[in-house]
Coordinates of C-alpha atoms in Angstrom, one line a residue:
M245 CA 86.2 -17.3 67.4
M246 CA 86.9 -19.5 70.4
I247 CA 88.6 -16.8 72.5
L248 CA 87.5 -18.2 75.8
R249 CA 89.0 -21.6 75.1
G250 CA 92.2 -20.1 73.9
L251 CA 92.3 -18.0 77.0
I252 CA 92.1 -21.0 79.2
L253 CA 95.0 -22.6 77.4
F254 CA 96.9 -19.4 77.8
I255 CA 96.3 -19.4 81.5
V256 CA 97.4 -23.0 81.9
C257 CA 100.6 -22.3 80.0
L258 CA 101.1 -19.1 81.8
G259 CA 102.6 -20.9 84.7
W260 CA 105.1 -22.7 82.5
L261 CA 106.4 -19.8 80.4
P262 CA 108.3 -17.8 83.0
G263 CA 110.3 -20.8 84.0
L264 CA 111.0 -21.7 80.4
Y265 CA 112.4 -18.3 79.5
A266 CA 114.3 -17.9 82.8
Q267 CA 116.6 -20.9 82.1
P268 CA 119.5 -21.1 79.6
A269 CA 118.8 -22.9 76.3
A270 CA 121.5 -25.5 77.0
D271 CA 120.0 -26.4 80.4
A272 CA 117.7 -29.2 79.4
S273 CA 117.5 -30.8 82.9
V274 CA 114.8 -28.3 84.1
T275 CA 111.3 -29.9 84.0
A276 CA 107.8 -28.4 84.2
E277 CA 107.6 -29.6 87.8
T278 CA 110.2 -27.0 88.9
A279 CA 108.4 -24.1 87.2
A280 CA 106.7 -21.6 89.4
P281 CA 102.9 -21.5 89.0
A282 CA 101.2 -18.4 87.9
S283 CA 100.1 -16.0 90.6
S284 CA 96.6 -14.6 91.1
Q285 CA 97.7 -11.2 89.9
E286 CA 99.1 -12.7 86.7
V287 CA 95.8 -14.6 86.1
L288 CA 93.8 -11.4 86.6
Q289 CA 96.1 -9.5 84.3
A290 CA 95.6 -12.1 81.6
L291 CA 91.9 -12.0 82.0
L292 CA 91.8 -8.3 81.9
E293 CA 93.9 -8.3 78.7
A294 CA 91.5 -10.8 77.1
I295 CA 88.5 -8.6 78.1
N296 CA 90.1 -5.5 76.6
K297 CA 90.9 -7.5 73.4
I298 CA 87.3 -8.7 73.0
E299 CA 85.9 -5.2 73.7
A300 CA 88.2 -3.8 71.0
E301 CA 87.1 -6.5 68.6
R302 CA 83.5 -5.7 69.3
V303 CA 84.1 -2.0 68.5
Q304 CA 85.6 -3.0 65.1
L305 CA 82.7 -5.3 64.3
K306 CA 80.2 -2.6 65.1
R307 CA 82.0 -0.2 62.8
Q308 CA 81.9 -2.8 60.0
V309 CA 78.2 -3.2 60.5
K310 CA 77.7 0.5 60.0
R311 CA 79.9 0.5 56.8
T312 CA 78.3 -2.6 55.3
S313 CA 75.1 -2.5 53.3
D314 CA 74.9 -6.2 52.4
P315 CA 72.3 -7.9 54.6
A316 CA 74.0 -11.3 54.5
V317 CA 77.3 -9.8 55.8
V318 CA 75.4 -7.8 58.4
Q319 CA 73.7 -10.9 59.7
Q320 CA 77.1 -12.8 59.8
I321 CA 78.7 -9.9 61.8
E322 CA 75.8 -9.8 64.2
A323 CA 76.2 -13.5 64.9
Q324 CA 79.9 -12.9 65.7
L325 CA 78.9 -10.0 68.0
E326 CA 76.5 -12.3 69.9
A327 CA 79.3 -14.9 70.4
L328 CA 81.7 -12.1 71.5
D329 CA 79.1 -10.8 74.0
R330 CA 78.7 -14.3 75.5
D331 CA 82.5 -14.7 75.8
L332 CA 82.9 -11.2 77.2
Q333 CA 80.3 -11.9 79.9
D334 CA 82.0 -15.2 80.8
L335 CA 85.3 -13.5 81.1
K336 CA 83.9 -10.8 83.3
N337 CA 82.3 -13.4 85.6
L338 CA 85.6 -15.3 85.7
F339 CA 87.5 -12.2 86.5
E340 CA 85.1 -11.3 89.3
E341 CA 85.1 -14.8 90.8
T342 CA 88.9 -15.0 90.7
A343 CA 89.2 -11.7 92.5
T344 CA 86.5 -12.4 95.1
G345 CA 87.4 -16.1 95.7
G346 CA 84.4 -17.6 93.9
L347 CA 81.8 -15.0 94.7
S348 CA 79.7 -13.1 92.2
L349 CA 77.3 -10.1 92.3
S350 CA 74.8 -12.1 90.3
T351 CA 74.0 -14.2 93.4
L352 CA 72.8 -11.0 95.1
V353 CA 70.3 -10.1 92.4
H354 CA 66.8 -11.3 93.3
K355 CA 65.2 -13.2 90.5
P356 CA 61.5 -13.5 90.8
K357 CA 60.2 -17.0 90.3
D358 CA 57.7 -17.8 87.7
A359 CA 54.4 -17.9 89.4
S360 CA 52.7 -20.0 86.7
F361 CA 52.8 -23.7 87.1
N362 CA 52.9 -25.9 84.0
W363 CA 52.3 -29.5 84.9
Q364 CA 53.3 -30.6 81.4
R365 CA 56.7 -28.9 81.7
E366 CA 57.2 -30.4 85.2
L367 CA 56.3 -33.8 83.9
E368 CA 58.6 -33.4 81.0
E369 CA 61.5 -32.5 83.3
I370 CA 60.8 -35.7 85.3
A371 CA 60.5 -37.9 82.2
R372 CA 63.6 -36.4 80.4
P373 CA 66.1 -38.6 82.3
I374 CA 64.0 -41.7 81.6
L375 CA 63.9 -40.8 77.9
D376 CA 67.6 -40.2 77.9
E377 CA 68.3 -43.6 79.4
L378 CA 66.0 -45.3 77.0
K379 CA 67.7 -43.5 74.1
Q380 CA 71.0 -44.7 75.4
L381 CA 69.8 -48.2 75.7
T382 CA 68.4 -48.2 72.2
E383 CA 71.2 -46.2 70.7
R384 CA 72.9 -49.0 68.8
P385 CA 69.8 -50.4 67.0
R386 CA 68.6 -46.9 66.2
M387 CA 72.0 -46.0 64.8
I388 CA 72.0 -49.2 62.6
E389 CA 68.5 -48.4 61.3
R390 CA 69.5 -44.8 60.6
L391 CA 72.6 -46.0 58.7
K392 CA 70.6 -48.4 56.7
S393 CA 68.1 -45.7 55.7
E394 CA 71.0 -43.4 54.8
R395 CA 72.7 -46.2 52.8
A396 CA 69.5 -46.5 50.7
V397 CA 69.5 -42.8 50.0
Y398 CA 73.1 -42.7 48.9
D399 CA 72.7 -45.9 46.8
D400 CA 69.9 -44.1 45.0
R401 CA 72.2 -41.0 44.6
L402 CA 75.0 -43.1 43.3
Q403 CA 72.8 -44.8 40.7
T404 CA 71.4 -41.5 39.6
A405 CA 74.9 -39.9 39.3
S406 CA 76.2 -42.9 37.3
S407 CA 73.2 -42.7 34.9
A408 CA 73.7 -39.0 34.4
I409 CA 77.5 -39.4 33.8
A410 CA 76.9 -42.1 31.2
E411 CA 74.4 -39.8 29.4
L412 CA 76.8 -36.9 29.6
E413 CA 79.7 -38.9 28.2
D414 CA 77.6 -40.0 25.2
T415 CA 76.5 -36.5 24.6
I416 CA 80.0 -35.1 24.8
A417 CA 81.2 -37.7 22.4
Q418 CA 78.6 -36.7 19.9
T419 CA 79.1 -32.9 20.3
E420 CA 81.5 -31.0 18.0
A421 CA 80.9 -27.4 19.2
A422 CA 83.7 -26.3 21.5
T423 CA 81.6 -24.1 23.6
V424 CA 78.9 -26.7 24.2
K425 CA 81.5 -29.4 24.9
K426 CA 83.2 -27.1 27.5
A427 CA 79.9 -26.6 29.3
L428 CA 79.2 -30.3 29.2
N429 CA 82.6 -31.1 30.6
A430 CA 82.0 -28.7 33.5
L431 CA 78.7 -30.3 34.1
L432 CA 80.3 -33.7 33.9
E433 CA 82.8 -32.7 36.6
Q434 CA 80.0 -31.7 38.9
W435 CA 78.2 -35.1 38.5
Q436 CA 81.5 -36.9 39.0
D437 CA 82.1 -35.0 42.2
Q438 CA 78.6 -36.0 43.4
R439 CA 79.3 -39.7 42.5
E440 CA 82.7 -39.6 44.3
S441 CA 81.0 -38.0 47.4
A442 CA 78.3 -40.7 47.4
E443 CA 80.9 -43.4 47.1
R444 CA 82.9 -42.0 49.9
R445 CA 79.8 -41.7 52.1
L446 CA 78.8 -45.3 51.3
Q447 CA 82.2 -46.6 52.2
R448 CA 81.9 -44.9 55.6
I449 CA 78.4 -46.2 56.1
H450 CA 79.5 -49.8 55.3
A451 CA 82.4 -49.5 57.7
Q452 CA 80.1 -48.2 60.5
L453 CA 77.6 -50.9 59.9
Q454 CA 80.3 -53.6 60.0
R455 CA 81.6 -52.2 63.2
L456 CA 78.2 -52.0 64.8
S457 CA 76.9 -55.4 63.5
A458 CA 80.1 -57.4 64.2
P459 CA 80.2 -59.0 67.7
S460 CA 82.8 -57.5 70.1
G461 CA 84.1 -61.0 71.0
E462 CA 82.9 -64.5 71.5
P463 CA 79.1 -64.6 71.8
G464 CA 79.2 -66.5 75.1
K465 CA 81.7 -64.2 76.7
E466 CA 79.8 -61.1 75.4
L467 CA 76.5 -62.5 76.9
V468 CA 78.3 -63.2 80.2
A469 CA 79.8 -59.7 80.2
K470 CA 76.4 -58.2 79.6
L471 CA 74.8 -60.2 82.4
Q472 CA 77.6 -59.3 84.8
E473 CA 77.2 -55.7 83.8
F474 CA 73.4 -55.9 84.4
A475 CA 73.9 -57.8 87.7
S476 CA 76.3 -55.2 89.0
G477 CA 74.3 -52.2 87.8
R478 CA 70.6 -52.0 87.2
G479 CA 69.9 -55.5 88.3
L480 CA 71.5 -54.8 91.7
N481 CA 69.5 -51.6 91.9
I482 CA 66.3 -53.5 91.4
V483 CA 67.2 -56.1 94.0
L484 CA 68.1 -53.4 96.5
A485 CA 64.9 -51.4 95.9
I486 CA 62.7 -54.5 96.2
S487 CA 64.6 -55.6 99.4
G488 CA 64.2 -52.2 100.9
F489 CA 60.5 -52.2 100.1
M490 CA 59.9 -55.6 101.6
L491 CA 62.1 -55.0 104.7
V492 CA 60.1 -51.9 105.7
Y493 CA 56.8 -53.4 104.8
L494 CA 57.5 -56.6 106.8
L495 CA 58.7 -54.6 109.9
L496 CA 55.5 -52.5 109.9
A497 CA 53.4 -55.6 109.2
G498 CA 54.9 -57.1 112.4
L499 CA 53.8 -54.1 114.3
E500 CA 50.3 -54.4 112.8
R501 CA 50.1 -58.0 114.1
L502 CA 50.8 -56.7 117.6
L503 CA 47.9 -54.2 117.2
G504 CA 45.7 -57.0 115.8
R505 CA 45.7 -58.7 119.2
L506 CA 43.7 -55.7 120.4
N507 CA 41.1 -56.6 117.8
S508 CA 40.3 -59.9 119.6
R509 CA 39.1 -58.1 122.7
R510 CA 35.4 -58.4 121.9
H511 CA 34.3 -57.2 125.3
E512 CA 35.6 -53.7 124.5
P513 CA 34.0 -52.5 121.3
G514 CA 35.5 -49.1 121.5
T515 CA 39.0 -50.5 121.8
R516 CA 38.3 -52.9 118.8
R517 CA 37.3 -50.0 116.6
M518 CA 40.4 -48.0 117.6
A519 CA 42.5 -51.1 116.8
R520 CA 40.9 -51.3 113.4
V521 CA 41.7 -47.6 112.8
A522 CA 45.3 -48.2 113.9
I523 CA 45.6 -51.3 111.6
L524 CA 44.3 -49.3 108.6
L525 CA 46.7 -46.5 109.3
F526 CA 49.6 -48.9 109.7
R527 CA 48.7 -50.5 106.4
T528 CA 48.7 -47.1 104.6
L529 CA 51.9 -46.0 106.4
A530 CA 53.6 -49.3 105.5
I531 CA 52.9 -48.9 101.8
I532 CA 54.0 -45.2 101.8
L533 CA 57.2 -45.8 103.7
S534 CA 58.0 -48.9 101.7
M535 CA 57.6 -46.9 98.4
F536 CA 59.7 -44.1 99.8
T537 CA 62.4 -46.5 100.7
A538 CA 62.5 -47.9 97.2
I539 CA 62.7 -44.4 95.8
L540 CA 65.5 -43.5 98.2
V541 CA 67.5 -46.6 97.2
L542 CA 67.2 -45.7 93.5
Y543 CA 68.1 -42.1 94.2
V544 CA 71.2 -43.0 96.1
R545 CA 72.2 -45.4 93.4
D546 CA 71.7 -42.7 90.7
D547 CA 69.5 -45.0 88.6
W548 CA 67.3 -42.3 87.1
L549 CA 65.6 -44.7 84.6
L550 CA 64.2 -47.0 87.3
L551 CA 63.5 -44.0 89.6
G552 CA 61.5 -42.2 86.9
L553 CA 59.6 -45.4 86.0
L554 CA 58.7 -45.9 89.7
I555 CA 57.6 -42.3 90.0
L556 CA 55.4 -42.6 86.9
L557 CA 53.9 -45.8 88.3
I558 CA 53.1 -44.1 91.6
I559 CA 51.5 -41.2 89.7
G560 CA 49.4 -43.6 87.6
L561 CA 48.3 -45.4 90.8
V562 CA 47.3 -42.2 92.5
W563 CA 45.4 -41.1 89.3
G564 CA 43.5 -44.3 89.3
L565 CA 42.8 -44.1 93.0
Q566 CA 41.2 -40.7 92.4
K567 CA 38.4 -42.1 90.2
S568 CA 37.6 -45.0 92.6
L569 CA 38.0 -43.0 95.8
P570 CA 34.2 -43.0 96.8
R571 CA 34.2 -46.8 96.6
Y572 CA 37.3 -47.0 98.7
I573 CA 35.7 -44.8 101.3
K574 CA 32.8 -47.2 101.6
E575 CA 35.3 -50.1 102.0
I576 CA 37.1 -48.2 104.7
R577 CA 33.8 -47.6 106.6
I578 CA 33.0 -51.3 106.4
L579 CA 36.5 -52.1 107.5
L580 CA 36.0 -49.9 110.6
N581 CA 32.7 -51.6 111.3
M582 CA 30.8 -48.4 110.5
G583 CA 29.2 -49.3 107.2
S584 CA 26.1 -51.2 106.0
V585 CA 27.8 -54.5 106.8
R586 CA 28.9 -55.1 110.3
E587 CA 30.7 -57.8 112.2
G588 CA 28.6 -60.4 114.1
E589 CA 25.5 -59.8 112.0
R590 CA 23.6 -61.9 109.4
I591 CA 24.0 -61.4 105.7
V592 CA 22.7 -63.2 102.6
Y593 CA 25.3 -64.1 100.0
Q594 CA 24.3 -66.1 96.9
G595 CA 21.0 -67.1 98.5
I596 CA 22.6 -68.5 101.7
P597 CA 22.5 -66.8 105.1
W598 CA 25.9 -66.2 106.6
K599 CA 27.2 -64.9 109.9
I600 CA 30.0 -62.3 109.6
A601 CA 32.7 -63.9 111.8
S602 CA 35.4 -61.4 111.0
L603 CA 35.6 -58.1 109.1
N604 CA 39.0 -57.4 107.5
F605 CA 40.5 -56.9 104.0
Y606 CA 39.4 -60.5 103.6
T607 CA 36.1 -61.0 105.5
I608 CA 35.3 -64.4 107.0
L609 CA 31.7 -65.6 106.6
H610 CA 30.5 -68.6 108.6
N611 CA 27.5 -70.9 108.2
P612 CA 27.5 -73.7 110.8
L613 CA 25.3 -76.1 108.7
L614 CA 27.6 -76.3 105.7
H615 CA 30.4 -78.7 105.2
G616 CA 34.1 -77.8 105.6
S617 CA 33.6 -75.7 108.8
G618 CA 31.1 -73.6 106.8
L619 CA 33.7 -70.8 106.2
L620 CA 33.9 -68.5 103.2
R621 CA 36.6 -65.9 102.6
L622 CA 35.5 -62.8 100.7
P623 CA 37.4 -59.7 99.7
I624 CA 36.0 -56.6 101.3
D625 CA 35.0 -55.0 98.0
R626 CA 32.3 -57.7 97.5
L627 CA 30.5 -56.4 100.6
V628 CA 30.2 -52.7 99.5
D629 CA 26.8 -53.1 98.0
M630 CA 25.4 -55.5 100.6
Q631 CA 23.6 -55.0 103.9
S632 CA 23.6 -57.0 107.1
R633 CA 21.2 -57.2 110.0
P634 CA 21.1 -58.5 113.6
Y635 CA 19.6 -62.0 113.9
A636 CA 17.7 -64.0 116.5
P637 CA 19.3 -67.2 117.9
E638 CA 16.4 -69.4 116.6
E639 CA 16.8 -68.3 113.0
P640 CA 17.8 -71.2 110.7
W641 CA 21.0 -71.0 108.7
F642 CA 20.0 -73.7 106.1
P643 CA 16.9 -75.7 105.4
S644 CA 18.7 -79.0 106.2
Q645 CA 21.8 -80.7 107.6
E646 CA 23.9 -83.6 106.4
G647 CA 21.9 -86.8 107.2
D648 CA 18.5 -85.1 107.1
V649 CA 15.6 -86.6 105.0
V650 CA 13.9 -84.0 102.9
I651 CA 11.2 -83.9 100.2
L652 CA 11.7 -81.5 97.2
D653 CA 8.8 -80.1 95.3
G654 CA 6.4 -82.4 97.2
D655 CA 7.5 -85.6 95.6
V656 CA 11.3 -86.0 95.4
F657 CA 12.2 -87.9 98.6
G658 CA 15.9 -88.3 99.6
K659 CA 18.6 -88.1 102.2
V660 CA 21.1 -85.2 102.3
L661 CA 24.7 -86.6 102.1
L662 CA 26.7 -83.4 101.6
Q663 CA 26.0 -79.7 101.5
T664 CA 28.6 -77.1 100.8
P665 CA 28.4 -73.4 99.8
E666 CA 28.2 -74.5 96.2
T667 CA 26.4 -77.9 96.0
V668 CA 24.1 -80.3 97.8
Q669 CA 24.3 -84.0 97.3
M670 CA 21.3 -86.3 98.0
Q671 CA 20.6 -90.0 97.9
I672 CA 17.4 -90.4 95.9
M673 CA 16.1 -93.9 95.1
G674 CA 19.5 -95.4 95.8
A675 CA 21.4 -93.0 93.5
I676 CA 23.4 -89.9 94.4
T677 CA 22.0 -86.7 92.8
T678 CA 23.9 -83.3 92.9
F679 CA 22.1 -80.0 93.0
S680 CA 23.5 -76.5 93.0
V681 CA 22.6 -74.6 96.1
E682 CA 20.4 -72.2 94.1
S683 CA 18.5 -75.1 92.5
Y684 CA 18.2 -77.0 95.8
L685 CA 16.7 -74.0 97.6
A686 CA 14.3 -73.3 94.6
K687 CA 12.7 -76.7 95.1
N688 CA 11.4 -75.7 98.5
P689 CA 12.9 -78.5 100.6
R690 CA 10.6 -79.9 103.3
N691 CA 12.8 -81.3 106.1
L692 CA 11.3 -84.4 107.8
S693 CA 14.2 -84.9 110.2
R694 CA 14.4 -81.6 112.0
D695 CA 11.2 -81.2 114.0
G696 CA 9.3 -84.3 113.0
F697 CA 6.6 -84.8 110.3
A698 CA 3.0 -85.7 109.8
V699 CA 1.5 -88.3 107.3
P700 CA -2.1 -87.4 106.4
I701 CA -4.5 -89.6 104.4
T702 CA -8.2 -89.2 103.5
F703 CA -10.3 -92.3 103.6
G704 CA -14.0 -92.5 102.6
V705 CA -16.9 -94.9 103.5
D706 CA -20.3 -95.3 101.9
Y707 CA -23.4 -93.1 102.9
Q708 CA -25.2 -96.2 104.2
H709 CA -22.9 -95.9 107.3
Q710 CA -24.1 -92.4 108.0
D711 CA -25.9 -93.2 111.2
V712 CA -22.8 -94.9 112.8
I713 CA -19.9 -92.9 111.2
L714 CA -19.3 -90.8 114.3
S715 CA -20.3 -93.1 117.1
E716 CA -18.8 -96.4 115.9
I717 CA -16.6 -96.1 112.8
V718 CA -14.3 -93.2 114.0
P719 CA -13.3 -94.7 117.4
T720 CA -13.2 -98.3 116.0
L721 CA -10.8 -97.2 113.2
R722 CA -8.6 -95.3 115.7
A723 CA -8.3 -98.3 118.0
Y724 CA -7.6 -100.7 115.1
L725 CA -4.8 -98.4 113.8
Q726 CA -3.2 -98.1 117.2
E727 CA -3.3 -101.9 117.6
Q728 CA -1.6 -102.4 114.2
L729 CA 1.0 -99.6 114.8
V730 CA 2.3 -101.4 117.8
Q731 CA 3.6 -104.1 115.5
Q732 CA 5.4 -101.8 113.1
P733 CA 9.2 -100.9 113.5
F734 CA 8.5 -97.2 113.3
H735 CA 6.0 -97.3 116.2
S736 CA 8.7 -96.0 118.6
H737 CA 8.8 -92.7 116.6
L738 CA 5.0 -92.1 116.8
K739 CA 4.0 -89.0 118.6
T740 CA 0.2 -88.6 117.9
L741 CA -2.4 -90.5 115.9
L742 CA -5.6 -88.6 114.9
V743 CA -8.7 -90.1 113.3
E744 CA -11.5 -87.5 112.6
F745 CA -14.5 -87.1 110.4
N746 CA -13.3 -84.8 107.6
E747 CA -16.2 -84.0 105.2
A748 CA -19.4 -85.3 103.5
A749 CA -18.3 -85.6 99.9
G750 CA -20.5 -86.3 96.9
S751 CA -20.4 -90.1 97.1
S752 CA -18.7 -90.8 100.4
L753 CA -18.2 -89.8 104.0
N754 CA -14.5 -89.0 104.3
L755 CA -12.4 -89.6 107.3
L756 CA -9.0 -87.9 108.0
V757 CA -6.2 -90.0 109.4
V758 CA -3.0 -88.1 110.5
A759 CA 0.0 -89.9 112.1
I760 CA 2.6 -87.6 113.6
F761 CA 6.2 -88.9 114.0
T762 CA 9.5 -87.6 115.3
G763 CA 12.3 -86.8 112.9
A764 CA 14.0 -90.1 113.7
G765 CA 11.4 -91.9 111.6
A766 CA 11.8 -89.8 108.5
E767 CA 13.3 -92.5 106.4
D768 CA 10.1 -94.5 106.9
Y769 CA 7.9 -91.8 105.4
W770 CA 6.6 -93.7 102.4
S771 CA 6.3 -96.9 104.5
I772 CA 4.1 -95.1 107.0
R773 CA 1.9 -93.7 104.2
R774 CA 1.4 -97.1 102.6
F775 CA 0.8 -98.7 106.1
L776 CA -2.0 -96.2 106.8
Q777 CA -3.7 -96.8 103.5
R778 CA -3.4 -100.6 103.8
T779 CA -4.6 -100.7 107.4
A780 CA -7.7 -98.6 106.6
V781 CA -8.7 -101.0 103.9
S782 CA -8.1 -103.9 106.3
A783 CA -10.4 -102.3 108.9
C784 CA -13.2 -102.0 106.3
N785 CA -12.8 -105.6 105.4
Q786 CA -12.9 -106.7 109.0
Y787 CA -15.9 -104.6 110.1
G788 CA -17.9 -104.7 106.9
W789 CA -17.6 -101.1 106.0
I790 CA -18.4 -100.3 102.3
I791 CA -15.9 -98.3 100.4
P792 CA -17.8 -96.2 97.8
F793 CA -16.7 -95.6 94.2
D794 CA -17.4 -92.7 91.8
Q795 CA -20.9 -92.9 90.2
V796 CA -22.3 -91.5 87.0
T797 CA -25.9 -90.1 87.2
V798 CA -27.9 -89.5 84.1
H799 CA -30.8 -86.9 84.4
L800 CA -33.7 -87.3 81.9
P801 CA -36.4 -84.6 81.7
S802 CA -40.0 -86.1 82.2
T803 CA -42.1 -83.6 80.1
Q804 CA -39.8 -83.1 77.1
P805 CA -38.6 -85.6 74.5
P806 CA -35.1 -86.9 75.4
S807 CA -32.2 -85.1 73.9
L808 CA -28.6 -85.2 74.7
P809 CA -28.3 -86.3 78.3
S810 CA -26.3 -84.3 80.8
V811 CA -23.6 -86.4 82.5
E812 CA -22.6 -85.6 86.1
H813 CA -19.7 -87.2 88.0
V814 CA -20.5 -87.9 91.6
G815 CA -17.8 -88.0 94.1

């Protein structure tokens, strides 16, 4: 029984009935607008009569429950009683609110809150609007799929009913017994009812599928209408939310730039650290306020789908942040110049020393000896596991500079053309060769251009000059070399010439000749080496000094018959 709904209609009509009965039947000019509305007393009277009527009906139903022994009937009556109880309580509340002007005693009753917190239930309440929106967006395709599934079921039912009817008709035609034929006819009627029901349902399904599948109008106009609807609805909400986010973020970013000027005051370290703290707080505050602005825009626009998705996105970001929080703390310490890597110190990255020019979310590393200003930009998370140290002014930043002449692995001679953080290009024997920085440093480059270089050679004379090796040969060879050096193009780069007795070897008396040059003569390294060898031989020819050669001495025992001789190399 829908007593409450009937009562509402009764109350609405209550204001019209007195006017209708007060006029003569022939007076048809009186309209509902001239009828007097029902007073508060009449409404209360109507509500009270409805309450009394429901209470009387409840009493009758309770008596029926006591007199009835059938459990099914009892269950049906109890269901009616529950519905009457709900209607009765609604009527009593309406009577009370009508009499008190909208107030109720239920508002004065203290209802203790549930102390237990269920995060799953809270998350479900947040996600329910999103799911409702998604269900509404996908309602048409889901309904089409459901109708297709239902059509398959009723097609199977119709086929089954048709097969059963055909079998029953054949059986009835072959049956002569009246009682059996009567029972078969009754069964046939039931199957025919099922077939008709399936046919009617299939007709409705076909009609609904045609209505849902058919385009509402021209395809182009329908697409334009949907785009316009999206642009004026959810699309506009997305634009407003993003605009609000960007506006707040850019405003706070402008304030951050003003604070960044304090960071350039290098003579006040304390001020610089406070500026870093302020910048970090502003970054965090900018993100929080920007997200709050986007949430507020979606809330005002009543777009619960986008709002719920944004909230879930924020929850996911916070959950992910929780697991990586220790690493973020290390990054914050580095950003505040309080960690293992500090601004202005020296750090080794990929085998190259760098100076930390600026610590920020993107740290600037500087190496003055590398091409392209020697700058490298690194995100701060790359520095978490590194360590810097103070450096001395005389420490080198790279083994070479562009234009230097170097020797790799003791024999590869070339000139450095280009060196960057990734590669080093050298001109070796007229051709350009490219090394990675790691490979270049692994070859232990010897720089001839930076602080000068020395070219040492060892030269030996025969033992027959033993009595004059120190008094005549050493000074004579030194004077001869100096005389010849004056005529060479690299003489201007000569710093020192040394000619000394080195050692008494097995077959010669060795002299050590060392020519020391400035770095400007590095390109003549091999020319200088060949010159020293050539000039030493020329001096021996001019002064009659004998150059020894390796000898083989065979030792034969005198008292025993000869056997295999022992061979010894001298020299």
